[in-house]
XYZ file of C-alpha atoms in Angstrom:
473
model
C 20.009 -4.765 22.287
C 21.929 -1.570 21.747
C 20.503 1.856 21.141
C 21.753 5.045 19.608
C 20.596 8.596 19.139
C 21.961 10.887 16.516
C 21.171 14.083 14.648
C 21.824 14.043 10.925
C 22.641 16.953 8.686
C 21.921 14.796 5.667
C 18.384 14.113 4.432
C 16.710 10.892 5.474
C 14.480 8.789 3.233
C 12.146 6.124 4.615
C 11.512 3.477 1.969
C 13.552 2.092 -0.929
C 10.862 1.440 -3.503
C 10.753 3.375 -6.782
C 10.077 6.696 -4.995
C 12.814 6.255 -2.388
C 15.421 5.177 -4.932
C 14.733 8.135 -7.243
C 14.815 10.544 -4.307
C 18.169 9.147 -3.175
C 19.523 9.317 -6.703
C 18.566 12.997 -6.944
C 20.274 13.818 -3.636
C 23.445 12.040 -4.748
C 23.509 14.034 -7.992
C 23.390 17.177 -5.835
C 26.398 16.024 -3.822
C 24.550 14.844 -0.704
C 24.755 11.459 1.019
C 21.207 10.586 2.151
C 20.343 7.963 4.729
C 17.861 5.417 3.368
C 15.934 3.351 5.926
C 14.295 0.308 4.345
C 12.159 -2.470 5.813
C 13.221 -4.790 3.008
C 16.323 -6.882 2.718
C 16.962 -5.385 -0.717
C 15.708 -2.230 -2.441
C 12.770 -2.270 -4.847
C 9.761 -1.976 -2.580
C 6.735 -4.169 -3.080
C 6.297 -3.566 -6.806
C 9.919 -4.362 -7.707
C 10.647 -6.714 -4.808
C 13.796 -8.804 -5.280
C 14.301 -12.438 -4.237
C 16.122 -12.950 -0.957
C 18.741 -14.985 -2.815
C 19.523 -15.286 -6.511
C 17.575 -18.264 -7.845
C 18.244 -18.005 -11.550
C 15.094 -16.097 -12.461
C 15.537 -13.126 -14.772
C 13.823 -9.738 -14.477
C 11.483 -10.911 -17.244
C 10.582 -13.988 -15.195
C 9.934 -11.941 -12.059
C 8.282 -8.799 -13.353
C 6.928 -9.683 -16.810
C 5.877 -6.556 -18.698
C 7.393 -4.378 -15.953
C 10.860 -5.954 -16.263
C 12.493 -2.922 -17.900
C 11.205 -0.557 -15.208
C 12.256 -2.899 -12.413
C 15.719 -3.279 -13.935
C 16.055 0.509 -14.263
C 15.204 1.071 -10.587
C 17.523 -1.713 -9.410
C 20.374 -0.448 -11.583
C 19.820 3.119 -10.396
C 20.181 1.927 -6.820
C 23.295 -0.135 -7.620
C 24.833 2.930 -9.246
C 24.447 5.086 -6.109
C 24.879 2.358 -3.483
C 28.365 3.555 -2.558
C 27.205 7.146 -2.144
C 24.296 6.612 0.245
C 23.906 5.264 3.781
C 21.555 2.335 3.118
C 20.122 0.569 6.167
C 17.993 -2.446 5.192
C 15.707 -4.386 7.548
C 15.056 -1.203 9.505
C 11.542 -0.608 10.826
C 10.614 2.998 11.546
C 7.877 2.750 14.143
C 7.435 6.335 15.332
C 8.012 9.901 14.187
C 7.766 13.133 16.119
C 8.707 16.107 14.012
C 11.940 15.114 12.291
C 12.899 12.497 14.920
C 12.525 8.855 13.866
C 12.417 5.870 16.199
C 13.673 2.749 14.466
C 14.465 -0.884 15.063
C 16.888 -2.916 12.969
C 15.701 -6.500 12.667
C 19.053 -7.785 11.420
C 21.158 -6.855 14.428
C 18.556 -6.048 17.083
C 19.592 -2.437 17.483
C 17.155 0.352 18.205
C 17.552 4.075 18.326
C 16.466 7.538 17.341
C 17.586 9.552 14.379
C 16.823 13.228 13.828
C 16.732 14.231 10.182
C 17.484 17.641 8.748
C 14.944 16.864 6.057
C 12.680 13.836 5.860
C 11.151 12.165 2.820
C 8.579 9.483 3.601
C 8.237 7.047 0.701
C 6.336 4.439 2.634
C 4.256 2.975 -0.190
C 0.926 1.210 0.174
C -0.664 -1.968 1.444
C -3.457 -4.176 0.155
C -7.042 -3.047 0.387
C -9.041 -6.079 1.488
C -12.659 -6.585 2.547
C -13.847 -8.811 5.407
C -15.974 -11.071 3.246
C -17.313 -14.225 4.840
C -14.497 -16.733 5.372
C -11.727 -14.323 4.361
C -9.674 -15.321 7.410
C -9.582 -19.037 6.499
C -6.181 -20.656 5.902
C -5.477 -20.396 2.191
C -6.920 -16.899 1.651
C -4.184 -14.358 0.944
C -4.053 -10.755 -0.115
C -2.899 -10.103 -3.683
C 0.221 -8.480 -2.274
C 0.923 -11.544 -0.164
C 0.490 -13.744 -3.226
C 3.025 -11.594 -5.084
C 5.531 -11.737 -2.229
C 5.345 -15.527 -2.211
C 6.073 -15.588 -5.924
C 8.709 -12.856 -6.203
C 10.623 -13.289 -2.953
C 10.239 -17.013 -2.333
C 9.634 -18.443 -5.812
C 6.601 -20.279 -4.482
C 2.838 -20.254 -4.988
C 0.130 -19.728 -2.376
C -1.490 -22.860 -3.763
C -1.740 -25.021 -6.852
C -5.490 -24.611 -7.424
C -6.064 -20.912 -6.932
C -8.807 -18.318 -7.476
C -8.249 -14.566 -7.617
C -10.910 -12.178 -6.312
C -11.017 -8.385 -6.329
C -10.936 -5.350 -8.584
C -8.344 -3.422 -10.508
C -5.336 -4.001 -12.760
C -3.340 -5.799 -10.034
C -5.926 -8.593 -10.064
C -5.145 -9.491 -13.671
C -1.418 -8.956 -13.267
C -1.134 -11.390 -10.365
C -3.441 -13.938 -12.007
C -1.271 -13.822 -15.149
C 1.910 -14.186 -13.124
C 0.532 -17.224 -11.318
C -0.667 -18.855 -14.531
C 2.779 -18.304 -16.049
C 4.413 -19.784 -12.942
C 2.453 -23.017 -13.325
C -0.517 -22.505 -11.020
C -3.891 -23.908 -12.016
C -5.854 -20.642 -11.942
C -9.484 -21.723 -11.635
C -11.067 -18.297 -12.131
C -10.696 -14.532 -11.874
C -13.649 -12.987 -10.037
C -14.010 -9.245 -10.394
C -16.519 -7.024 -8.625
C -16.491 -4.237 -11.206
C -18.963 -4.735 -14.044
C -18.351 -4.429 -17.785
C -20.677 -1.428 -17.930
C -18.734 0.419 -15.219
C -15.460 -0.253 -16.993
C -16.682 0.736 -20.474
C -18.328 3.872 -19.130
C -14.990 5.148 -17.834
C -12.444 3.629 -20.189
C -12.180 6.900 -22.146
C -9.889 8.250 -19.456
C -7.204 5.811 -20.566
C -6.963 7.154 -24.132
C -3.864 9.196 -23.310
C -2.001 6.072 -22.204
C -2.546 3.470 -24.952
C 0.459 1.418 -23.798
C -1.237 0.907 -20.459
C -4.435 -0.240 -22.179
C -2.578 -2.705 -24.393
C -0.667 -4.077 -21.411
C -3.906 -4.662 -19.508
C -5.533 -6.279 -22.528
C -2.474 -8.498 -22.826
C -3.046 -9.844 -19.308
C -6.717 -10.547 -20.019
C -6.057 -12.199 -23.393
C -3.370 -14.411 -21.873
C -5.910 -15.613 -19.302
C -8.525 -16.280 -21.987
C -5.980 -18.189 -24.085
C -5.434 -20.494 -21.120
C -9.204 -20.995 -20.770
C -9.268 -19.249 -17.393
C -12.823 -17.934 -16.834
C -13.266 -14.279 -15.861
C -16.438 -13.246 -14.015
C -17.349 -9.550 -13.744
C -19.884 -7.725 -11.620
C -19.585 -10.373 -8.884
C -21.292 -9.986 -5.504
C -22.346 -12.122 -2.541
C -18.759 -13.421 -2.422
C -17.760 -15.851 0.308
C -14.920 -18.254 1.095
C -15.884 -21.699 2.412
C -13.874 -24.278 4.327
C -12.845 -24.805 7.929
C -9.882 -23.848 10.107
C -8.409 -27.353 9.898
C -8.531 -28.088 6.177
C -8.548 -24.458 5.059
C -10.227 -23.005 1.989
C -12.184 -25.418 -0.197
C -14.627 -23.281 -2.217
C -15.137 -19.695 -3.376
C -18.790 -18.881 -3.988
C -20.301 -15.796 -5.602
C -23.078 -14.505 -7.847
C -22.370 -13.024 -11.272
C -24.685 -12.404 -14.197
C -27.645 -13.559 -12.137
C -26.115 -17.023 -11.619
C -24.694 -18.531 -8.444
C -21.251 -20.111 -8.759
C -19.134 -22.372 -6.555
C -15.514 -22.937 -7.533
C -13.455 -25.577 -5.659
C -9.913 -24.414 -4.886
C -7.154 -24.653 -2.284
C -6.065 -21.024 -2.226
C -7.335 -17.560 -3.100
C -5.762 -14.157 -3.587
C -7.986 -11.180 -2.779
C -7.444 -7.445 -3.272
C -9.409 -4.305 -4.138
C -6.574 -1.958 -4.960
C -4.238 -0.556 -2.325
C -4.312 2.028 0.436
C -1.709 4.644 1.279
C 0.690 4.000 4.148
C 0.491 7.447 5.780
C 0.772 6.540 9.481
C 4.288 7.939 9.809
C 3.256 11.068 7.935
C 0.366 11.638 10.333
C 2.607 11.133 13.368
C 5.004 13.660 11.841
C 2.209 16.226 11.667
C 0.884 15.876 8.108
C -2.798 16.635 7.588
C -5.211 14.175 6.020
C -8.205 14.673 3.764
C -10.859 12.289 2.486
C -10.728 11.356 -1.201
C -14.128 10.339 -2.590
C -12.459 9.009 -5.726
C -9.875 6.861 -3.964
C -12.307 6.051 -1.126
C -9.658 6.560 1.530
C -7.853 9.204 3.553
C -4.830 10.726 1.842
C -2.261 13.319 2.970
C -3.089 16.954 2.260
C -0.103 18.469 0.435
C 0.915 21.994 -0.485
C 2.077 20.846 -3.905
C 2.851 17.373 -5.213
C 5.212 16.479 -2.371
C 5.494 19.178 0.319
C 3.469 18.827 3.506
C 2.524 21.753 5.728
C 5.316 20.686 8.128
C 8.676 22.304 7.450
C 11.226 19.783 6.187
C 8.681 16.965 5.695
C 8.034 15.616 2.192
C 5.954 12.677 0.932
C 6.519 10.617 -2.189
C 5.115 7.519 -3.826
C 1.830 5.833 -3.035
C 2.109 6.872 0.605
C 1.138 10.336 -0.608
C -1.984 9.056 -2.405
C -2.305 6.132 -4.782
C -0.966 6.854 -8.270
C 1.156 3.819 -9.186
C 4.802 2.903 -9.646
C 5.563 5.244 -12.561
C 4.212 8.208 -10.592
C 6.169 7.043 -7.539
C 9.435 7.477 -9.415
C 8.355 10.953 -10.505
C 7.281 12.016 -7.033
C 10.476 10.635 -5.514
C 12.551 12.888 -7.713
C 10.184 15.832 -7.150
C 10.402 15.386 -3.379
C 14.182 15.485 -3.466
C 14.143 18.537 -5.737
C 11.798 20.280 -3.305
C 14.094 19.444 -0.402
C 17.121 20.704 -2.310
C 15.326 23.920 -3.182
C 14.356 24.411 0.460
C 18.029 24.005 1.361
C 18.727 26.979 -0.855
C 20.393 24.906 -3.558
C 19.860 25.540 -7.219
C 17.697 22.986 -9.019
C 16.838 22.281 -12.639
C 13.528 24.117 -13.015
C 12.957 22.758 -16.518
C 13.369 19.217 -15.232
C 10.867 19.876 -12.461
C 8.327 21.262 -14.924
C 8.736 18.206 -17.107
C 8.231 15.915 -14.116
C 5.097 17.786 -13.105
C 3.619 17.372 -16.575
C 4.387 13.649 -16.489
C 2.836 13.377 -13.048
C -0.277 15.170 -14.232
C -0.725 12.542 -16.957
C -0.351 9.811 -14.363
C -3.053 11.395 -12.201
C -5.443 11.432 -15.172
C -4.726 7.744 -15.724
C -5.235 6.958 -12.048
C -8.530 8.847 -11.940
C -9.853 6.742 -14.816
C -8.761 3.517 -13.089
C -10.385 4.569 -9.832
C -13.665 5.118 -11.679
C -13.373 1.836 -13.577
C -12.562 -0.255 -10.506
C -14.283 1.241 -7.452
C -13.786 -0.456 -4.104
C -17.062 -2.376 -3.517
C -17.551 -1.090 0.019
C -21.286 -1.729 -0.375
C -20.527 -5.456 0.080
C -19.955 -4.712 3.774
C -23.670 -4.049 4.226
C -24.303 -7.787 4.028
C -21.351 -8.910 6.148
C -22.644 -11.191 8.914
C -22.179 -10.154 12.535
C -20.009 -13.260 13.044
C -17.465 -12.240 10.380
C -14.090 -11.188 11.764
C -13.174 -7.643 10.711
C -9.990 -7.078 12.740
C -7.888 -10.229 12.481
C -5.210 -9.036 14.923
C -7.669 -8.653 17.807
C -10.312 -11.081 16.414
C -13.071 -8.465 16.496
C -16.230 -9.275 14.532
C -18.501 -7.022 12.529
C -21.185 -7.562 15.146
C -18.872 -6.332 17.911
C -18.059 -3.191 15.939
C -21.778 -2.588 15.315
C -22.504 -3.089 19.010
C -19.707 -0.703 19.993
C -21.213 2.015 17.817
C -24.402 1.807 19.864
C -22.465 2.511 23.083
C -23.178 6.024 24.406
C -20.325 8.290 23.382
C -19.078 6.028 20.578
C -20.094 8.341 17.769
C -16.862 8.282 15.788
C -14.450 5.680 14.532
C -11.901 6.231 17.309
C -14.482 5.685 20.054
C -15.661 2.548 18.255
C -12.024 1.429 18.178
C -11.600 2.071 21.897
C -14.753 0.147 22.834
C -14.213 -2.806 20.456
C -10.359 -2.947 20.141
C -10.722 -3.157 16.338
C -7.478 -1.686 15.025
C -5.445 -2.096 18.219
C -3.476 -5.188 17.174
C -0.106 -5.795 15.553
C -0.956 -3.984 12.326
C -2.414 -1.005 14.221
C -5.385 -0.817 11.890
C -3.437 -0.686 8.648
C -5.479 -3.596 7.272
C -8.883 -3.090 8.933
C -9.277 0.637 9.705
C -11.092 1.545 6.480
C -13.449 -1.418 6.862
C -14.204 -0.558 10.489
C -14.820 3.026 9.387
C -17.240 1.868 6.655
C -19.216 -0.267 9.129
C -19.425 2.665 11.561
C -20.609 4.926 8.722
C -23.367 2.464 7.813
C -24.478 2.079 11.418
C -24.478 5.831 12.030
C -25.813 6.852 8.630
C -23.013 9.412 8.347
C -20.152 10.033 5.953
C -16.389 9.666 6.429
C -15.789 13.359 7.129
C -18.099 13.083 10.140
C -16.943 9.656 11.296
C -13.234 10.470 10.912
C -10.230 8.156 10.598
C -8.489 5.889 13.062
C -5.684 8.030 14.414
C -2.199 6.565 14.193
C -0.535 5.450 17.401
C 3.064 4.314 17.829
C 4.391 1.745 17.402
C 2.951 1.535 13.891
C 4.984 -1.617 13.255
C 5.421 -4.591 15.618
C 8.736 -4.164 17.463
C 10.090 -5.673 20.709
C 8.998 -3.920 23.885
C 12.595 -3.282 24.903
C 13.196 -1.521 21.563
C 10.573 1.022 22.571
C 11.778 1.238 26.161
C 15.441 1.677 25.321
C 14.791 4.127 22.508
C 12.796 6.341 24.833
C 14.197 9.738 25.644
C 12.345 12.457 27.550
C 10.908 15.019 25.185
C 11.509 18.552 26.485
C 8.388 19.770 24.637
C 6.291 17.004 26.131
C 4.986 15.627 22.812
C 6.114 12.068 23.510
C 4.711 12.069 27.023
C-alpha cells in the first residue's frame, strides 16, 4: 500500500451523484478543475447508479420515468470529464477541518488530501426498522434491491414482497414487476387517511403526483395487492432456508404472504458523518424524524470553506440535490471572491423552495413508523454489525450513567461495527428514548467516529500524520 499527502488549491467534492456532478460542472464553468472523490465505479450516485458494464439496457430500462434526468446527469459528467480530477472507488473515511483521509479500493492506495474548499455531497442511506426477522437471509433494504437491479441486472428474488413507506416503495416495486419479478404484495405502513389528509401539499407539483399515480396504477393493472396502514409486521423463516413468509395486520385482518425475498425501506437518512467530523453542527428535525446539518443558508455550514449539498444536507430528493450542488459551488466561488450569476442563484433558490414544500408534504404523508419499535421483542437484533439485540440496548439504558445514546452505545456496542451506526443509530436512539421517556434533543445522537467506512487497518496507520493542533490525537 502506498500513501500520499497533498494540499490542493482546487476545490474538492466528495460524491458524484446529482449534487456532486452539478457542483463540479459549475466549478468547471468558472475555470476551476475540482477534484471529485467518489465511492462508486461510475458517477451517478445511488439514484442514477450505472451498471458496472454495459449490458444493453437503455436509460429507460434502468431508470423508467427518471430516464431523462439520469441521462442529463450522466451527459453533464461526460461533458466535463476531461476538465476534472475524478477519482472513483475512493472511500473518504475521516475529515478534520479541510483535511480528508481516503482509501482507494482500486489500487490500494491511502492518503490525506487538504482541500482549499470542500463540498460534501455524500447522499443518503436507507432508513430501516429492526422488525422481527428483518435480519433473515432474503430481506434487503429498498436501496439494496435497487442496486441489484441497476448495477447487476439481477433480482433479490423471484417471489418478492415490498414493505415500507414513501414513494421509493412504489418505484422499486414497479421496477421489479417490470423486470419480471413476481411481486406478491406492497405493504405500506402509512394509512389512506394520513395520505389524503396531507396530499394538498403536492398541488404545486402535479407531475410528481401523476408519476406516483402511474406507479400505483401499474401495480394494480398487474393485480399486485397494496395494503396500507399495516402494523405488527414480521418476517418469518430460518437462517438456513431464509425468508419464507411476511406477516402483518392491515384493515383489522391478519395476513401471511409466502415469498422468498423482501425489500424494506421507510425513506432515507442523511449521510452527515463526514460533515460532523468536519465541524458541522446538527439539529433535530421533527418532520424528517432525524438529525440534519444546521446550515447558514441552503449550503454553507458554520465552518469556513465547508459546504453541504444533496441529501446529505437534509433529505429533499434528487431534483433538489442537483439544485443544491450548483448552489454549493456558487457559494464557494463567491467566497473565493469570484463573480457569480446572482440571477441564476435566485432562480435556483426559488426552485429549491418549491422542492422543500414538496418534501414537507411527502414527509407528512409517509411518516417513519417509529412507534413500531415499541413492540420489538428483546430478542430482535437491532445492530447487525455487532449483533446487539433490542433487549441488550434496553438493559444498557438501565446501567447507571447510561442516560444518553452515546453511553448506551458504549455499554452495548450498538453502532460500533462496520457501518459505524449508519444503519442502526436512529433505531437505537428511538429505543433509548422510549426507555428513558425523553425526546431526541435530550437523548442526543450517536457521535461520528472515524473510520466512518470500513477500510484496512494499514490504510489508517499509514495515512496517520501527527496533528500539530492535537485534534487527531
